[in-house]
């Protein structure tokens, strides 16, 4: 086992070292790629950003303006404020700095012409103003473009190198005019006028120039370097984690370092791991930056060990990468430890939360469960406090005869406790007797005497009779409902089923006429369809009652849907002489509902109206909206006398037609009620003489 332990440890160290050395060895190639991919972008950005200032500098120098750069500022709306003056001075100072920079530029060449005076200014002998027409000249320059400002200062680009097309378009969209506003006064930096400038950068960059120094700045490549090295770092992390996961756990747990890590409580370990990883990453980035920028030499020189830089830098980089991957090795081991230990066992043994819970459990429970309102607790608390006071009194004033005083005190305590115990015993017997009477069915038995600490039970005892009676009534009602349900289901299923059996037997007779056979088949079809609808309704209302229905909520236009359903039953209503009248405030009222279930709700209500409404009457549909609900009311006159109550009619298998001669299942309003409540709404039925009213409330 020890041999395997050492082998597993050696494997882990080798993997960590190989990953760390591998990352260090990739520095030159990654930096080279970062430079190659960002070199041109940096050059173009420098070119475009600086020539924006050079336009003004060249314009001032070619015109020999006496008032320098202040000529380009325009004030409107009032006197210049201190803030605007500060902004102007700052911008002018920037121009002077860029003017000194332009004098040192060796790689950005220009040729400028004042289109009004034909005066020219250039820092090159090459005819770059005509570079667009000279193919040989184009081969000498990597980037070039010509910019012009007309007599109104409007900028335009006449030509540019092909590799600058995208940036030139961005440059044209960029606003060259800076505007500052303060106290209704506007300070505007205007553009040059009557000026054409051609800029160019050669293929061969001159060294020790403003542009070359900018391109040699390693800070430009730090972020790309970090981006390009990240995939390799992730690969090293994956290799490290896989190595830990593939080594059998029985070998890993023999490692003393990992064993020590596993004993640290999860809360402490997780905080330490995360905070340490953040510090490691920060140090890693700092070391990488110092290494690729070669500034790390200054750190060594601080300690007079600059000559050790070739040896210390690899060690430092490999070391920080080794620590970085070690942290993920710890993470992989803890995942494996958790899997082998089991989540429940780990939670109990390795978490601060459970440890704190275990240590403080009994004290917290005692504190939380102590009821100061309870008579027994009050008595105990009084005895403890009284006992504490007496003991202090005896210890202070009966130094000589403490033993005798404690004996007398103990006897007094005994008789007091004995008396209190007898009182509790008597009160308990009274409560026990009342409980026995209740168990024998005597619900009207009452406790009229004081039972001390059991008085709260006496007050609750007086309500037990009401609770028992209520429970019994609910149970009787439930049994009656179940009986009626079974009876109704049996009746409604048996009627069509009996008819089907009868006519099937009749069809078995080979001597019946074809006309009679067709009539029997129609009856069979009608009864089969009725039986199918009854079973479908039964399943649907059962699913709705249990909540086992998936809702697809969308915004539903209530008014449009009701009219759509009414249109389907229009012929049936016209045959019965029923006229529908609408009353609503708006043409459109929407609610978040399930469209198919909502359609079924309105369909059942219209079916109910078509069956039971008095012929040649009007049906009123009123749709109103308040702050919380959309209220929908259906009103119609019943053709039969309504002998049922409002709650009964929405129960399952209850029909308005007591004779049950209609084709309905008695589930229509039950389905309506279930579907409405399933969508968070409310459903009511109101009866007023022969007026039958159904009310639906949907939440907005």
GROMACS .gro file of N, CA and C in nm, residues 602-679:
model
  234
  602UNK      N    1  -6.668   2.833  -2.203
  602UNK     CA    2  -6.777   2.907  -2.269
  602UNK      C    3  -6.866   2.813  -2.350
  603UNK      N    4  -6.807   2.711  -2.409
  603UNK     CA    5  -6.885   2.614  -2.487
  603UNK      C    6  -6.986   2.544  -2.396
  604UNK      N    7  -6.944   2.499  -2.278
  604UNK     CA    8  -7.035   2.431  -2.185
  604UNK      C    9  -7.147   2.523  -2.139
  605UNK      N   10  -7.115   2.651  -2.119
  605UNK     CA   11  -7.218   2.745  -2.075
  605UNK      C   12  -7.323   2.766  -2.185
  606UNK      N   13  -7.276   2.777  -2.311
  606UNK     CA   14  -7.371   2.793  -2.422
  606UNK      C   15  -7.455   2.666  -2.441
  607UNK      N   16  -7.392   2.550  -2.422
  607UNK     CA   17  -7.467   2.424  -2.431
  607UNK      C   18  -7.574   2.419  -2.322
  608UNK      N   19  -7.536   2.462  -2.201
  608UNK     CA   20  -7.630   2.464  -2.089
  608UNK      C   21  -7.749   2.556  -2.119
  609UNK      N   22  -7.718   2.672  -2.179
  609UNK     CA   23  -7.825   2.767  -2.213
  609UNK      C   24  -7.917   2.708  -2.320
  610UNK      N   25  -7.858   2.642  -2.421
  610UNK     CA   26  -7.940   2.585  -2.529
  610UNK      C   27  -8.033   2.476  -2.480
  611UNK      N   28  -7.995   2.406  -2.371
  611UNK     CA   29  -8.077   2.296  -2.319
  611UNK      C   30  -8.188   2.345  -2.227
  612UNK      N   31  -8.157   2.445  -2.145
  612UNK     CA   32  -8.248   2.477  -2.035
  612UNK      C   33  -8.310   2.616  -2.045
  613UNK      N   34  -8.269   2.700  -2.143
  613UNK     CA   35  -8.325   2.834  -2.154
  613UNK      C   36  -8.465   2.828  -2.217
  614UNK      N   37  -8.553   2.919  -2.173
  614UNK     CA   38  -8.689   2.928  -2.226
  614UNK      C   39  -8.684   2.979  -2.369
  615UNK      N   40  -8.760   2.912  -2.460
  615UNK     CA   41  -8.760   2.952  -2.600
  615UNK      C   42  -8.812   3.095  -2.616
  616UNK      N   43  -8.765   3.160  -2.723
  616UNK     CA   44  -8.809   3.295  -2.760
  616UNK      C   45  -8.783   3.398  -2.649
  617UNK      N   46  -8.667   3.383  -2.583
  617UNK     CA   47  -8.626   3.481  -2.480
  617UNK      C   48  -8.487   3.533  -2.517
  618UNK      N   49  -8.443   3.628  -2.439
  618UNK     CA   50  -8.311   3.686  -2.463
  618UNK      C   51  -8.210   3.633  -2.361
  619UNK      N   52  -8.086   3.615  -2.408
  619UNK     CA   53  -7.974   3.574  -2.325
  619UNK      C   54  -7.878   3.692  -2.315
  620UNK      N   55  -7.846   3.735  -2.192
  620UNK     CA   56  -7.760   3.851  -2.172
  620UNK      C   57  -7.621   3.806  -2.127
  621UNK      N   58  -7.520   3.862  -2.194
  621UNK     CA   59  -7.380   3.835  -2.158
  621UNK      C   60  -7.314   3.969  -2.127
  622UNK      N   61  -7.277   3.986  -2.001
  622UNK     CA   62  -7.219   4.113  -1.955
  622UNK      C   63  -7.072   4.090  -1.919
  623UNK      N   64  -6.983   4.174  -1.972
  623UNK     CA   65  -6.839   4.161  -1.946
  623UNK      C   66  -6.790   4.294  -1.889
  624UNK      N   67  -6.741   4.290  -1.764
  624UNK     CA   68  -6.695   4.411  -1.695
  624UNK      C   69  -6.553   4.389  -1.646
  625UNK      N   70  -6.486   4.498  -1.617
  625UNK     CA   71  -6.347   4.492  -1.569
  625UNK      C   72  -6.332   4.583  -1.448
  626UNK      N   73  -6.265   4.530  -1.343
  626UNK     CA   74  -6.229   4.615  -1.229
  626UNK      C   75  -6.078   4.606  -1.210
  627UNK      N   76  -6.030   4.645  -1.092
  627UNK     CA   77  -5.886   4.653  -1.071
  627UNK      C   78  -5.818   4.515  -1.076
  628UNK      N   79  -5.890   4.410  -1.028
  628UNK     CA   80  -5.828   4.279  -1.017
  628UNK      C   81  -5.883   4.176  -1.115
  629UNK      N   82  -6.012   4.185  -1.147
  629UNK     CA   83  -6.076   4.078  -1.222
  629UNK      C   84  -6.145   4.129  -1.348
  630UNK      N   85  -6.164   4.036  -1.443
  630UNK     CA   86  -6.260   4.054  -1.552
  630UNK      C   87  -6.381   3.968  -1.517
  631UNK      N   88  -6.496   4.030  -1.500
  631UNK     CA   89  -6.618   3.962  -1.457
  631UNK      C   90  -6.708   3.936  -1.578
  632UNK      N   91  -6.745   3.810  -1.596
  632UNK     CA   92  -6.829   3.768  -1.710
  632UNK      C   93  -6.957   3.707  -1.653
  633UNK      N   94  -7.073   3.763  -1.690
  633UNK     CA   95  -7.202   3.717  -1.637
  633UNK      C   96  -7.293   3.671  -1.751
  634UNK      N   97  -7.341   3.545  -1.742
  634UNK     CA   98  -7.439   3.491  -1.836
  634UNK      C   99  -7.576   3.488  -1.765
  635UNK      N  100  -7.681   3.546  -1.828
  635UNK     CA  101  -7.815   3.545  -1.769
  635UNK      C  102  -7.916   3.492  -1.872
  636UNK      N  103  -8.000   3.400  -1.826
  636UNK     CA  104  -8.106   3.349  -1.913
  636UNK      C  105  -8.226   3.306  -1.827
  637UNK      N  106  -8.344   3.296  -1.890
  637UNK     CA  107  -8.466   3.252  -1.823
  637UNK      C  108  -8.479   3.101  -1.840
  638UNK      N  109  -8.499   3.028  -1.729
  638UNK     CA  110  -8.512   2.883  -1.733
  638UNK      C  111  -8.651   2.845  -1.781
  639UNK      N  112  -8.657   2.741  -1.866
  639UNK     CA  113  -8.788   2.695  -1.914
  639UNK      C  114  -8.858   2.604  -1.813
  640UNK      N  115  -8.781   2.548  -1.720
  640UNK     CA  116  -8.838   2.465  -1.614
  640UNK      C  117  -8.818   2.532  -1.481
  641UNK      N  118  -8.900   2.498  -1.386
  641UNK     CA  119  -8.887   2.551  -1.252
  641UNK      C  120  -8.759   2.497  -1.189
  642UNK      N  121  -8.681   2.587  -1.131
  642UNK     CA  122  -8.551   2.547  -1.073
  642UNK      C  123  -8.571   2.510  -0.926
  643UNK      N  124  -8.568   2.379  -0.899
  643UNK     CA  125  -8.593   2.328  -0.763
  643UNK      C  126  -8.464   2.293  -0.692
  644UNK      N  127  -8.351   2.316  -0.754
  644UNK     CA  128  -8.221   2.286  -0.692
  644UNK      C  129  -8.165   2.414  -0.631
  645UNK      N  130  -8.058   2.399  -0.548
  645UNK     CA  131  -7.993   2.517  -0.491
  645UNK      C  132  -7.868   2.552  -0.571
  646UNK      N  133  -7.810   2.667  -0.538
  646UNK     CA  134  -7.700   2.722  -0.618
  646UNK      C  135  -7.573   2.638  -0.608
  647UNK      N  136  -7.549   2.576  -0.492
  647UNK     CA  137  -7.428   2.496  -0.476
  647UNK      C  138  -7.443   2.358  -0.537
  648UNK      N  139  -7.567   2.305  -0.534
  648UNK     CA  140  -7.592   2.170  -0.581
  648UNK      C  141  -7.574   2.156  -0.731
  649UNK      N  142  -7.611   2.260  -0.806
  649UNK     CA  143  -7.614   2.250  -0.952
  649UNK      C  144  -7.475   2.235  -1.013
  650UNK      N  145  -7.368   2.279  -0.940
  650UNK     CA  146  -7.232   2.268  -0.995
  650UNK      C  147  -7.164   2.140  -0.951
  651UNK      N  148  -7.234   2.053  -0.877
  651UNK     CA  149  -7.176   1.925  -0.839
  651UNK      C  150  -7.179   1.831  -0.959
  652UNK      N  151  -7.102   1.724  -0.951
  652UNK     CA  152  -7.093   1.628  -1.061
  652UNK      C  153  -7.224   1.551  -1.078
  653UNK      N  154  -7.262   1.528  -1.202
  653UNK     CA  155  -7.378   1.449  -1.241
  653UNK      C  156  -7.510   1.509  -1.192
  654UNK      N  157  -7.509   1.642  -1.166
  654UNK     CA  158  -7.634   1.708  -1.129
  654UNK      C  159  -7.684   1.783  -1.251
  655UNK      N  160  -7.810   1.756  -1.291
  655UNK     CA  161  -7.869   1.819  -1.408
  655UNK      C  162  -7.987   1.905  -1.365
  656UNK      N  163  -8.007   2.012  -1.443
  656UNK     CA  164  -8.124   2.096  -1.417
  656UNK      C  165  -8.252   2.020  -1.444
  657UNK      N  166  -8.245   1.923  -1.532
  657UNK     CA  167  -8.361   1.839  -1.562
  657UNK      C  168  -8.360   1.720  -1.468
  658UNK      N  169  -8.444   1.724  -1.366
  658UNK     CA  170  -8.446   1.618  -1.265
  658UNK      C  171  -8.484   1.482  -1.323
  659UNK      N  172  -8.561   1.484  -1.430
  659UNK     CA  173  -8.602   1.358  -1.492
  659UNK      C  174  -8.488   1.294  -1.570
  660UNK      N  175  -8.381   1.372  -1.593
  660UNK     CA  176  -8.262   1.325  -1.664
  660UNK      C  177  -8.296   1.276  -1.805
  661UNK      N  178  -8.389   1.348  -1.866
  661UNK     CA  179  -8.430   1.310  -2.001
  661UNK      C  180  -8.342   1.376  -2.108
  662UNK      N  181  -8.266   1.476  -2.069
  662UNK     CA  182  -8.181   1.542  -2.168
  662UNK      C  183  -8.059   1.456  -2.198
  663UNK      N  184  -7.988   1.496  -2.302
  663UNK     CA  185  -7.873   1.416  -2.345
  663UNK      C  186  -7.746   1.450  -2.268
  664UNK      N  187  -7.754   1.541  -2.173
  664UNK     CA  188  -7.635   1.584  -2.101
  664UNK      C  189  -7.587   1.480  -2.002
  665UNK      N  190  -7.462   1.502  -1.955
  665UNK     CA  191  -7.402   1.410  -1.858
  665UNK      C  192  -7.413   1.461  -1.716
  666UNK      N  193  -7.454   1.588  -1.700
  666UNK     CA  194  -7.457   1.646  -1.567
  666UNK      C  195  -7.321   1.694  -1.521
  667UNK      N  196  -7.224   1.694  -1.614
  667UNK     CA  197  -7.087   1.734  -1.579
  667UNK      C  198  -7.051   1.871  -1.635
  668UNK      N  199  -7.140   1.932  -1.711
  668UNK     CA  200  -7.107   2.058  -1.780
  668UNK      C  201  -7.061   2.167  -1.687
  669UNK      N  202  -7.143   2.202  -1.585
  669UNK     CA  203  -7.105   2.310  -1.493
  669UNK      C  204  -6.993   2.266  -1.400
  670UNK      N  205  -6.984   2.134  -1.371
  670UNK     CA  206  -6.874   2.086  -1.289
  670UNK      C  207  -6.741   2.106  -1.361
  671UNK      N  208  -6.740   2.079  -1.493
  671UNK     CA  209  -6.618   2.102  -1.573
  671UNK      C  210  -6.587   2.251  -1.579
  672UNK      N  211  -6.689   2.334  -1.598
  672UNK     CA  212  -6.670   2.480  -1.600
  672UNK      C  213  -6.605   2.526  -1.470
  673UNK      N  214  -6.659   2.484  -1.358
  673UNK     CA  215  -6.607   2.525  -1.226
  673UNK      C  216  -6.463   2.478  -1.208
  674UNK      N  217  -6.435   2.353  -1.246
  674UNK     CA  218  -6.300   2.299  -1.229
  674UNK      C  219  -6.199   2.372  -1.316
  675UNK      N  220  -6.235   2.397  -1.445
  675UNK     CA  221  -6.142   2.464  -1.536
  675UNK      C  222  -6.117   2.609  -1.494
  676UNK      N  223  -6.220   2.676  -1.441
  676UNK     CA  224  -6.203   2.815  -1.398
  676UNK      C  225  -6.111   2.821  -1.276
  677UNK      N  226  -6.138   2.737  -1.177
  677UNK     CA  227  -6.056   2.738  -1.055
  677UNK      C  228  -5.914   2.692  -1.083
  678UNK      N  229  -5.898   2.601  -1.182
  678UNK     CA  230  -5.765   2.555  -1.220
  678UNK      C  231  -5.680   2.670  -1.275
  679UNK      N  232  -5.745   2.770  -1.333
  679UNK     CA  233  -5.675   2.886  -1.389
  679UNK      C  234  -5.674   3.006  -1.294
   0.00000   0.00000   0.00000
